[in-house]
Short mmCIF file of C-alpha atoms and ligand atoms in Angstrom, two decimals:
data_model
loop_
_atom_site.label_atom_id
_atom_site.label_comp_id
_atom_site.label_asym_id
_atom_site.label_seq_id
_atom_site.Cartn_x
_atom_site.Cartn_y
_atom_site.Cartn_z
CA UNK A 1 126.53 100.62 114.89
CA UNK A 2 123.95 102.76 112.26
CA UNK A 3 120.28 101.89 113.75
CA UNK A 4 118.02 101.18 111.15
CA UNK A 5 114.16 100.77 111.56
CA UNK A 6 114.90 97.31 111.46
CA UNK A 7 117.78 96.59 113.53
CA UNK A 8 115.94 98.98 115.89
CA UNK A 9 113.25 95.98 116.33
CA UNK A 10 115.66 93.43 117.23
CA UNK A 11 117.45 95.35 120.10
CA UNK A 12 115.76 93.78 123.32
CA UNK A 13 112.96 95.84 125.21
CA UNK A 14 115.30 96.25 127.91
CA UNK A 15 118.02 98.04 125.91
CA UNK A 16 114.91 100.63 124.43
CA UNK A 17 113.68 101.18 127.96
CA UNK A 18 117.28 101.82 129.53
CA UNK A 19 117.65 104.60 126.56
CA UNK A 20 114.08 105.86 127.16
CA UNK A 21 115.17 106.49 130.67
CA UNK A 22 117.81 108.96 130.20
CA UNK A 23 116.01 111.17 127.82
CA UNK A 24 114.35 111.73 124.54
CA UNK A 25 117.32 113.33 123.24
CA UNK A 26 119.13 109.75 123.78
CA UNK A 27 116.62 107.52 122.19
CA UNK A 28 118.16 105.64 118.97
CA UNK A 29 117.95 107.98 116.20
CA UNK A 30 114.99 107.18 113.61
CA UNK A 31 116.05 105.84 110.19
CA UNK A 32 116.14 108.23 107.79
CA UNK A 33 112.68 107.36 106.28
CA UNK A 34 111.06 106.55 109.65
CA UNK A 35 107.91 108.70 110.35
CA UNK A 36 107.84 111.54 112.87
CA UNK A 37 104.34 111.40 114.18
CA UNK A 38 102.00 108.52 115.19
CA UNK A 39 99.42 108.69 112.78
CA UNK A 40 102.17 108.73 109.79
CA UNK A 41 103.96 105.79 111.92
CA UNK A 42 101.16 103.60 112.27
CA UNK A 43 100.07 104.16 108.69
CA UNK A 44 102.91 102.60 107.22
CA UNK A 45 101.29 99.08 108.26
CA UNK A 46 97.85 100.09 107.17
CA UNK A 47 96.97 101.19 110.63
CA UNK A 48 95.75 104.67 112.44
CA UNK A 49 96.91 106.20 115.82
CA UNK A 50 93.67 107.95 117.46
CA UNK A 51 92.79 109.90 120.53
CA UNK A 52 89.89 110.95 122.38
CA UNK A 53 88.88 114.57 121.92
CA UNK A 54 86.85 116.87 124.00
CA UNK A 55 84.97 119.25 122.33
CA UNK A 56 85.60 122.31 124.88
CA UNK A 57 89.58 121.98 124.21
CA UNK A 58 89.45 122.15 120.63
CA UNK A 59 90.09 126.20 120.99
CA UNK A 60 93.54 125.21 123.18
CA UNK A 61 96.14 126.15 120.38
CA UNK A 62 98.81 123.36 122.17
CA UNK A 63 96.06 120.75 122.17
CA UNK A 64 94.80 121.37 118.83
CA UNK A 65 98.33 121.39 117.52
CA UNK A 66 99.19 118.06 118.79
CA UNK A 67 95.82 116.88 117.69
CA UNK A 68 96.16 117.95 114.38
CA UNK A 69 99.80 116.97 113.86
CA UNK A 70 100.22 113.66 115.50
CA UNK A 71 96.67 111.70 115.14
CA UNK A 72 94.78 110.22 112.21
CA UNK A 73 91.86 108.79 114.12
CA UNK A 74 89.50 110.88 116.60
CA UNK A 75 87.06 109.59 119.33
CA UNK A 76 84.78 112.25 121.39
CA UNK A 77 85.59 111.54 124.73
CA UNK A 78 81.54 112.34 125.98
CA UNK A 79 80.13 114.17 123.42
CA UNK A 80 78.48 111.28 121.32
CA UNK A 81 77.48 109.47 124.26
CA UNK A 82 73.33 109.17 124.88
CA UNK A 83 73.14 111.84 127.20
CA UNK A 84 74.62 114.27 125.03
CA UNK A 85 72.78 113.21 121.79
CA UNK A 86 69.38 112.84 123.11
CA UNK A 87 69.10 115.07 126.38
CA UNK A 88 65.20 115.00 125.86
CA UNK A 89 63.35 112.19 124.56
CA UNK A 90 63.14 112.55 120.82
CA UNK A 91 65.34 115.57 120.87
CA UNK A 92 68.32 114.99 119.44
CA UNK A 93 71.80 117.51 120.21
CA UNK A 94 74.73 117.40 118.03
CA UNK A 95 76.51 120.64 118.46
CA UNK A 96 79.62 119.39 120.18
CA UNK A 97 80.00 116.17 118.43
CA UNK A 98 79.66 117.83 115.26
CA UNK A 99 82.32 120.36 116.18
CA UNK A 100 84.71 117.39 117.01
CA UNK A 101 83.43 115.22 113.58
CA UNK A 102 83.69 118.27 111.19
CA UNK A 103 87.46 119.22 112.83
CA UNK A 104 88.70 115.74 112.36
CA UNK A 105 87.30 115.37 108.85
CA UNK A 106 88.22 118.84 107.69
CA UNK A 107 91.88 117.72 108.93
CA UNK A 108 91.68 114.63 106.93
CA UNK A 109 91.06 112.77 110.17
CA UNK A 110 88.55 109.38 110.55
CA UNK A 111 86.48 109.23 113.45
CA UNK A 112 85.56 106.06 116.06
CA UNK A 113 81.69 106.73 117.28
CA UNK A 114 81.29 106.30 121.02
CA UNK A 115 78.95 105.00 122.13
CA UNK A 116 75.50 104.48 120.71
CA UNK A 117 74.07 101.98 123.67
CA UNK A 118 75.53 102.01 127.26
CA UNK A 119 74.29 101.34 131.05
CA UNK A 120 76.17 104.35 131.55
CA UNK A 121 75.81 108.10 131.00
CA UNK A 122 72.15 107.75 129.92
CA UNK A 123 69.93 111.09 129.60
CA UNK A 124 68.12 111.02 133.06
CA UNK A 125 64.48 110.58 131.31
CA UNK A 126 66.08 107.25 130.00
CA UNK A 127 67.35 106.10 133.52
CA UNK A 128 64.04 105.06 134.85
CA UNK A 129 62.51 103.37 131.96
CA UNK A 130 62.31 99.67 131.62
CA UNK A 131 60.43 96.95 129.21
CA UNK A 132 59.63 97.77 125.71
CA UNK A 133 59.85 101.43 126.36
CA UNK A 134 63.15 101.53 127.09
CA UNK A 135 64.06 99.04 124.22
CA UNK A 136 62.11 101.12 121.68
CA UNK A 137 63.77 104.03 123.09
CA UNK A 138 67.27 102.68 122.97
CA UNK A 139 66.59 101.33 119.05
CA UNK A 140 65.45 104.73 118.09
CA UNK A 141 68.57 106.47 119.57
CA UNK A 142 70.73 104.05 117.94
CA UNK A 143 68.86 104.54 114.67
CA UNK A 144 68.71 108.56 114.49
CA UNK A 145 72.18 108.65 115.79
CA UNK A 146 73.82 106.16 113.40
CA UNK A 147 71.98 107.60 110.48
CA UNK A 148 72.90 111.21 111.64
CA UNK A 149 76.47 110.55 111.27
CA UNK A 150 75.86 107.74 108.28
CA UNK A 151 78.67 107.88 106.05
CA UNK A 152 81.18 109.99 108.34
CA UNK A 153 82.09 107.21 110.95
CA UNK A 154 84.77 104.44 110.37
CA UNK A 155 83.73 102.32 113.43
CA UNK A 156 80.70 102.56 116.01
CA UNK A 157 81.00 101.28 119.58
CA UNK A 158 77.88 99.96 119.41
CA UNK A 159 77.39 98.74 122.64
CA UNK A 160 79.96 99.70 125.74
CA UNK A 161 80.65 97.67 128.73
CA UNK A 162 77.84 95.00 128.83
CA UNK A 163 79.58 92.32 130.52
CA UNK A 164 80.14 92.36 134.36
CA UNK A 165 83.54 91.89 136.33
CA UNK A 166 84.22 89.19 138.33
CA UNK A 167 84.32 85.53 137.71
CA UNK A 168 80.99 84.42 136.26
CA UNK A 169 81.64 85.80 132.64
CA UNK A 170 78.08 86.91 132.04
CA UNK A 171 76.31 90.19 131.69
CA UNK A 172 76.31 93.15 133.86
CA UNK A 173 73.07 94.02 135.27
CA UNK A 174 71.63 97.21 134.11
CA UNK A 175 68.01 98.55 132.85
CA UNK A 176 68.77 97.46 129.06
CA UNK A 177 69.85 94.24 130.01
CA UNK A 178 66.76 93.71 131.96
CA UNK A 179 64.70 94.41 128.78
CA UNK A 180 66.30 90.95 127.61
CA UNK A 181 69.31 89.19 126.70
CA UNK A 182 69.10 89.75 123.04
CA UNK A 183 69.46 93.44 123.34
CA UNK A 184 72.99 93.95 122.27
CA UNK A 185 72.66 91.92 118.79
CA UNK A 186 69.29 93.81 118.65
CA UNK A 187 71.34 96.92 118.91
CA UNK A 188 73.92 95.98 116.37
CA UNK A 189 71.38 95.04 113.37
CA UNK A 190 69.56 98.87 113.86
CA UNK A 191 73.02 100.25 113.67
CA UNK A 192 74.12 98.02 110.60
CA UNK A 193 70.67 99.15 108.71
CA UNK A 194 71.34 102.78 109.75
CA UNK A 195 75.04 102.99 108.52
CA UNK A 196 75.86 100.01 106.47
CA UNK A 197 79.38 101.29 106.23
CA UNK A 198 80.66 101.78 109.22
CA UNK A 199 82.54 98.85 111.20
CA UNK A 200 80.26 97.76 114.13
CA UNK A 201 82.19 97.12 117.51
CA UNK A 202 81.69 95.74 120.98
CA UNK A 203 83.65 97.79 123.54
CA UNK A 204 84.72 97.09 126.89
CA UNK A 205 87.52 97.17 129.75
CA UNK A 206 88.98 94.31 131.72
CA UNK A 207 88.65 91.95 128.70
CA UNK A 208 92.75 91.97 128.02
CA UNK A 209 93.55 89.26 129.93
CA UNK A 210 92.93 86.03 128.13
CA UNK A 211 92.27 83.87 131.33
CA UNK A 212 89.77 86.18 132.85
CA UNK A 213 86.12 85.13 132.77
CA UNK A 214 84.95 88.66 131.45
CA UNK A 215 87.25 88.09 128.73
CA UNK A 216 85.68 84.65 127.67
CA UNK A 217 82.23 85.86 128.11
CA UNK A 218 82.58 88.65 125.56
CA UNK A 219 84.66 85.96 123.45
CA UNK A 220 81.48 83.57 123.62
CA UNK A 221 79.02 86.49 122.59
CA UNK A 222 81.16 87.24 119.37
CA UNK A 223 81.52 83.47 118.43
CA UNK A 224 78.00 83.36 118.83
CA UNK A 225 77.18 86.66 116.88
CA UNK A 226 79.41 85.44 114.00
CA UNK A 227 77.92 81.89 113.71
CA UNK A 228 74.35 83.76 113.75
CA UNK A 229 75.43 86.08 111.31
CA UNK A 230 74.62 89.03 113.67
CA UNK A 231 76.61 92.02 111.99
CA UNK A 232 79.53 92.41 114.21
CA UNK A 233 82.77 93.86 112.68
CA UNK A 234 84.96 94.59 115.54
CA UNK A 235 85.89 94.03 119.38
CA UNK A 236 87.25 97.02 121.05
CA UNK A 237 89.58 96.79 124.11
CA UNK A 238 89.83 100.00 125.97
CA UNK A 239 93.13 98.92 127.93
CA UNK A 240 92.94 101.26 130.84
CA UNK A 241 96.17 100.19 132.81
CA UNK A 242 97.80 100.76 136.25
CA UNK A 243 99.59 98.88 138.51
CA UNK A 244 96.35 97.23 139.71
CA UNK A 245 95.29 96.29 136.26
CA UNK A 246 98.62 95.70 134.24
CA UNK A 247 99.24 95.16 130.59
CA UNK A 248 98.93 91.18 130.76
CA UNK A 249 101.69 88.70 129.48
CA UNK A 250 98.82 87.26 127.08
CA UNK A 251 97.31 90.55 125.90
CA UNK A 252 98.40 89.77 122.32
CA UNK A 253 97.16 86.25 122.83
CA UNK A 254 93.76 87.69 123.57
CA UNK A 255 93.74 90.13 120.20
CA UNK A 256 95.03 87.42 118.10
CA UNK A 257 92.10 85.02 119.57
CA UNK A 258 89.25 87.38 119.24
CA UNK A 259 90.43 88.30 115.59
CA UNK A 260 90.42 84.40 114.70
CA UNK A 261 86.81 84.83 115.15
CA UNK A 262 86.70 86.82 111.77
CA UNK A 263 86.31 90.29 113.45
CA UNK A 264 89.22 93.22 113.68
CA UNK A 265 90.26 94.08 116.83
CA UNK A 266 91.18 97.83 118.16
CA UNK A 267 92.78 99.23 121.38
CA UNK A 268 90.16 101.96 122.13
CA UNK A 269 90.95 103.78 124.97
CA UNK A 270 94.47 103.22 125.92
CA UNK A 271 96.18 104.64 128.96
CA UNK A 272 98.89 103.42 131.10
CA UNK A 273 99.35 105.06 134.66
CA UNK A 274 103.20 105.54 135.31
CA UNK A 275 106.23 107.78 134.31
CA UNK A 276 109.75 107.10 132.70
CA UNK A 277 111.31 104.15 131.12
CA UNK A 278 108.71 101.55 133.06
CA UNK A 279 105.64 103.50 131.36
CA UNK A 280 107.31 103.88 127.95
CA UNK A 281 107.82 99.92 127.98
CA UNK A 282 104.46 99.28 128.79
CA UNK A 283 103.23 101.32 125.86
CA UNK A 284 106.08 99.76 123.61
CA UNK A 285 104.43 96.34 124.90
CA UNK A 286 100.98 97.26 123.86
CA UNK A 287 102.11 98.96 120.73
CA UNK A 288 103.96 95.85 119.28
CA UNK A 289 100.81 93.52 120.30
CA UNK A 290 98.93 95.35 118.08
CA UNK A 291 101.46 95.49 115.30
CA UNK A 292 101.74 91.54 115.79
CA UNK A 293 97.88 91.01 115.21
CA UNK A 294 97.12 91.55 111.35
CA UNK A 295 93.53 92.45 112.06
CA UNK A 296 94.56 94.71 114.98
CA UNK A 297 93.20 98.16 112.93
CA UNK A 298 94.63 100.85 115.03
CA UNK A 299 95.12 102.28 118.55
CA UNK A 300 93.60 105.04 120.38
CA UNK A 301 95.06 106.51 123.23
CA UNK A 302 91.98 108.08 125.91
CA UNK A 303 93.30 111.93 125.67
CA UNK A 304 96.52 114.01 124.64
CA UNK A 305 98.21 115.51 127.48
CA UNK A 306 98.42 114.13 131.00
CA UNK A 307 96.05 117.03 132.39
CA UNK A 308 93.47 115.65 129.91
CA UNK A 309 93.12 112.57 131.08
CA UNK A 310 90.12 111.29 133.04
CA UNK A 311 93.18 109.89 135.43
CA UNK A 312 95.41 112.98 135.23
CA UNK A 313 96.96 112.47 138.26
CA UNK A 314 98.05 108.87 137.03
CA UNK A 315 99.87 110.98 133.97
CA UNK A 316 98.94 107.76 131.90
CA UNK A 317 99.29 109.72 128.61
CA UNK A 318 101.57 110.36 125.91
CA UNK A 319 102.06 114.28 126.53
CA UNK A 320 103.04 116.07 129.64
CA UNK A 321 100.72 118.78 130.83
CA UNK A 322 102.41 121.37 128.75
CA UNK A 323 102.25 119.27 125.70
CA UNK A 324 105.97 117.92 125.64
CA UNK A 325 106.63 114.52 124.21
CA UNK A 326 107.23 112.13 127.02
CA UNK A 327 109.80 108.87 126.87
CA UNK A 328 106.31 106.92 126.01
CA UNK A 329 105.93 108.76 123.22
CA UNK A 330 108.96 107.80 121.81
CA UNK A 331 109.00 104.13 122.42
CA UNK A 332 105.43 103.96 121.29
CA UNK A 333 106.64 105.70 117.78
CA UNK A 334 109.85 103.70 117.60
CA UNK A 335 107.58 100.62 117.98
CA UNK A 336 105.31 101.86 115.37
CA UNK A 337 108.55 102.80 112.94
CA UNK A 338 109.84 99.44 113.61
CA UNK A 339 106.50 97.96 112.34
CA UNK A 340 105.08 94.76 112.56
CA UNK A 341 103.66 91.80 110.21
CA UNK A 342 100.51 92.94 108.77
CA UNK A 343 99.89 89.42 107.68
CA UNK A 344 97.66 89.50 104.44
CA UNK A 345 96.87 85.89 105.27
CA UNK A 346 93.42 85.68 106.36
CA UNK A 347 93.15 83.83 109.72
CA UNK A 348 89.76 81.60 109.74
CA UNK A 349 87.62 79.78 112.22
CA UNK A 350 86.92 76.18 111.12
CA UNK A 351 83.52 77.13 109.57
CA UNK A 352 85.76 79.51 107.03
CA UNK A 353 87.57 78.77 103.62
CA UNK A 354 89.70 81.14 102.17
CA UNK A 355 91.42 81.63 98.96
CA UNK A 356 94.04 84.06 98.04
CA UNK A 357 95.86 85.31 95.04
CA UNK A 358 99.11 87.14 95.34
CA UNK A 359 99.79 90.45 94.85
CA UNK A 360 101.83 91.55 91.85
CA UNK A 361 104.11 95.35 91.57
CA UNK A 362 101.57 97.65 91.74
CA UNK A 363 98.45 96.01 91.47
CA UNK A 364 96.18 94.35 94.49
CA UNK A 365 94.88 90.81 95.71
CA UNK A 366 91.78 89.97 97.43
CA UNK A 367 90.89 86.98 99.70
CA UNK A 368 87.80 85.80 101.54
CA UNK A 369 86.73 84.57 104.65
CA UNK A 370 83.46 83.07 104.59
CA UNK A 371 81.15 82.50 107.67
CA UNK A 372 78.35 80.03 106.17
CA UNK A 373 75.57 78.51 108.14
CA UNK A 374 72.57 76.74 106.57
CA UNK A 375 70.25 79.59 105.02
CA UNK A 376 73.04 82.19 104.76
CA UNK A 377 76.70 83.38 105.32
CA UNK A 378 78.61 86.43 105.85
CA UNK A 379 82.05 87.01 103.42
CA UNK A 380 84.94 89.50 104.55
CA UNK A 381 86.93 90.70 101.60
CA UNK A 382 90.54 91.40 102.33
CA UNK A 383 91.89 93.74 99.91
CA UNK A 384 95.71 93.85 99.55
CA UNK A 385 98.01 96.17 98.11
CA UNK A 386 101.13 95.10 96.26
CA UNK A 387 104.47 97.25 96.12
CA UNK A 388 102.75 100.18 94.99
CA UNK A 389 99.83 101.98 97.15
CA UNK A 390 96.21 102.02 95.79
CA UNK A 391 94.22 104.97 95.08
CA UNK A 392 91.01 103.01 94.35
CA UNK A 393 90.20 99.57 94.11
CA UNK A 394 87.46 97.60 92.35
CA UNK A 395 87.06 93.65 93.36
CA UNK A 396 84.70 91.25 91.33
CA UNK A 397 82.90 88.12 93.07
CA UNK A 398 80.69 85.28 91.75
CA UNK A 399 77.69 84.32 93.55
CA UNK A 400 76.51 81.34 91.61
CA UNK A 401 73.47 80.25 94.52
CA UNK A 402 73.44 83.08 96.41
CA UNK A 403 72.40 86.75 96.87
CA UNK A 404 73.68 89.66 98.61
CA UNK A 405 71.39 90.96 101.27
CA UNK A 406 73.66 93.92 102.57
CA UNK A 407 77.01 94.92 102.69
CA UNK A 408 79.64 97.18 104.33
CA UNK A 409 82.64 99.44 103.37
CA UNK A 410 82.14 99.01 99.67
CA UNK A 411 79.78 100.26 96.83
CA UNK A 412 78.03 97.33 94.81
CA UNK A 413 77.01 96.35 91.65
CA UNK A 414 74.56 93.80 91.30
CA UNK A 415 73.54 91.10 93.96
CA UNK A 416 74.00 87.88 92.67
CA UNK A 417 76.00 86.37 90.10
CA UNK A 418 79.19 88.43 89.10
CA UNK A 419 78.73 91.24 91.97
CA UNK A 420 81.35 94.22 91.58
CA UNK A 421 82.18 96.04 94.45
CA UNK A 422 84.71 99.58 94.85
CA UNK A 423 86.14 101.50 97.28
CA UNK A 424 83.98 103.77 98.92
CA UNK A 425 85.56 107.19 99.96
CA UNK A 426 87.86 106.32 103.35
CA UNK A 427 89.30 103.32 102.11
CA UNK A 428 90.43 104.12 98.42
CA UNK A 429 93.82 104.64 99.76
CA UNK A 430 95.68 101.60 101.04
CA UNK A 431 99.44 101.83 101.34
CA UNK A 432 101.87 99.39 99.58
CA UNK A 433 101.48 96.21 101.18
CA UNK A 434 98.73 97.42 103.45
CA UNK A 435 95.11 96.15 103.43
CA UNK A 436 91.36 97.22 104.13
CA UNK A 437 88.34 95.35 104.36
CA UNK A 438 84.91 95.27 103.29
CA UNK A 439 81.91 92.80 103.45
CA UNK A 440 78.70 91.40 102.73
CA UNK A 441 75.89 89.26 104.16
CA UNK A 442 73.73 87.03 101.76
CA UNK A 443 71.04 84.39 101.62
CA UNK A 444 71.72 80.88 100.54
CA UNK A 445 75.60 79.96 99.45
CA UNK A 446 78.59 82.05 99.43
CA UNK A 447 81.05 79.04 98.07
CA UNK A 448 82.99 80.13 95.39
CA UNK A 449 83.12 83.97 95.51
CA UNK A 450 86.58 83.77 94.05
CA UNK A 451 87.08 87.61 94.68
CA UNK A 452 89.56 89.51 92.29
CA UNK A 453 91.06 92.51 92.72
CA UNK A 454 91.98 95.85 90.41
CA UNK A 455 93.35 98.82 91.06
CA UNK A 456 91.45 101.93 89.52
O1 LIG B 501 85.92 106.16 132.34
C1 LIG B 501 87.01 106.17 131.39
C2 LIG B 501 86.13 105.66 130.13
C3 LIG B 501 85.87 103.94 130.27
N1 LIG B 501 85.20 103.89 129.18
C4 LIG B 501 84.60 104.49 128.27
C5 LIG B 501 84.53 105.94 128.44
O2 LIG B 501 83.38 106.63 127.66
C6 LIG B 501 85.09 106.23 129.58
O3 LIG B 501 85.23 108.04 129.10
C7 LIG B 501 84.93 108.58 130.42
C8 LIG B 501 85.89 110.16 130.63
O4 LIG B 501 86.94 109.92 129.66
C9 LIG B 501 85.22 110.93 131.35
O5 LIG B 501 85.48 112.21 130.81
O6 LIG B 501 83.48 108.61 130.81
C10 LIG B 501 83.36 109.67 131.59
C11 LIG B 501 81.87 109.37 132.39
O7 LIG B 501 81.57 108.09 132.50
C12 LIG B 501 83.52 111.20 131.55
O8 LIG B 501 83.38 111.86 133.00
C13 LIG B 501 82.62 112.60 132.52
C14 LIG B 501 82.15 112.68 134.48
O9 LIG B 501 81.25 112.06 134.98
C15 LIG B 501 81.27 114.16 134.22
O10 LIG B 501 80.91 114.64 135.42
C16 LIG B 501 82.02 115.35 133.25
O11 LIG B 501 80.86 116.17 133.34
O12 LIG B 501 83.20 113.73 131.96
C17 LIG B 501 82.09 114.92 132.09
C18 LIG B 501 83.20 115.92 131.19
O13 LIG B 501 84.00 116.47 131.67
#
């Protein structure tokens, strides 16, 4: 039987895993047009495939070779954290972070920023601060770092790991939390003001199982933020898995339920301890879960080779210590090539209305997800390419009784009446059938936006 990417998709996981167990050479040959790298394979459905990068490894030719070949999104593993970027209060240090950002951008890769505010990895001067002095120092940090990298970051982990483990579903105690429960939303507003075009994410671990109290706690926060217009665009699921913390059977449900709140979801620090076919199967399960959720925009693994991992002894990554592809690499690539439904229909919450127009060949369509409350609204516009890729796009919207007060991921002309939006550099290219999003917030009513897209 000749295997095409479609027929591979239909083979039960067990069969794929059995093949993977025997060795990489026996894995079903990819279809003639299948992509041969993780980044290219993810791009087929408009997604990315990224990795964490350490600045001090960029000179390692094996490491840099795999990085440049396989990945199209980069996260600094440690170099953008608070202790690295503001070692002394008011003195910012971007050398190592810049090496990663510049290397990525020179290679045409995008960057996830990690992380603006976190209870951990605080510089010494911040660790013992409290009250308004700490609140102001945190806000200044968010503003300075997001401003410095303005325009260069696809998505920021604005706040990292702010919820407690265990059964309560509440916030983690920390010096930042003790400045007041609103510290997270204030950080998000500061980040939006500093870099209006970056997607702003909340990022955490142990939030993969829908039944866990921590997952529910984060969900309620995101739901609350969306209902009050706090600028949040995405939720990151770190997804550090091992036998004590396995991939939950409801993982896809979790991703979908968060996406249904009107945010993108991203797998931000994936690693799965193990080896051979068991590990390969688990990577495939995670990849398929992302592909099945239209707002799951990409996957990042937390390092390149096993030896690069913070959990090196658990061999949790896609390349072995010598840089060879593991069975988990092949199963992940196969899953990406088999594809998944990037569903251009916007999923909406009860307070949301959706309109869309069908793409015609070579053109594009736009749909709106509107979150309206008494005095204002947040609109997310999804631009979907027709049967040809887009190299640039324009969307017009109508605002009869509202005014735009802020926007992201598009340039704008006008703020009421007919408002015209065009792509920014990083979202000009949309693959055939793929999609990208921009958004805006406004005062008044966002009813009747009626977005119309043209390729430009
Ligand atoms: O702990 C795994 C990840 C959990 N989510 C947030 C991520 O930011 C976190 O990454 C890890 C890095 O992979 C480690 O590399 O964060 C750790 C610190 O929180 C990083 O470890 C640090 C060590 O603590 C330092 O002693 C060391 O100097 O790595 C530094 C550079 O190797």
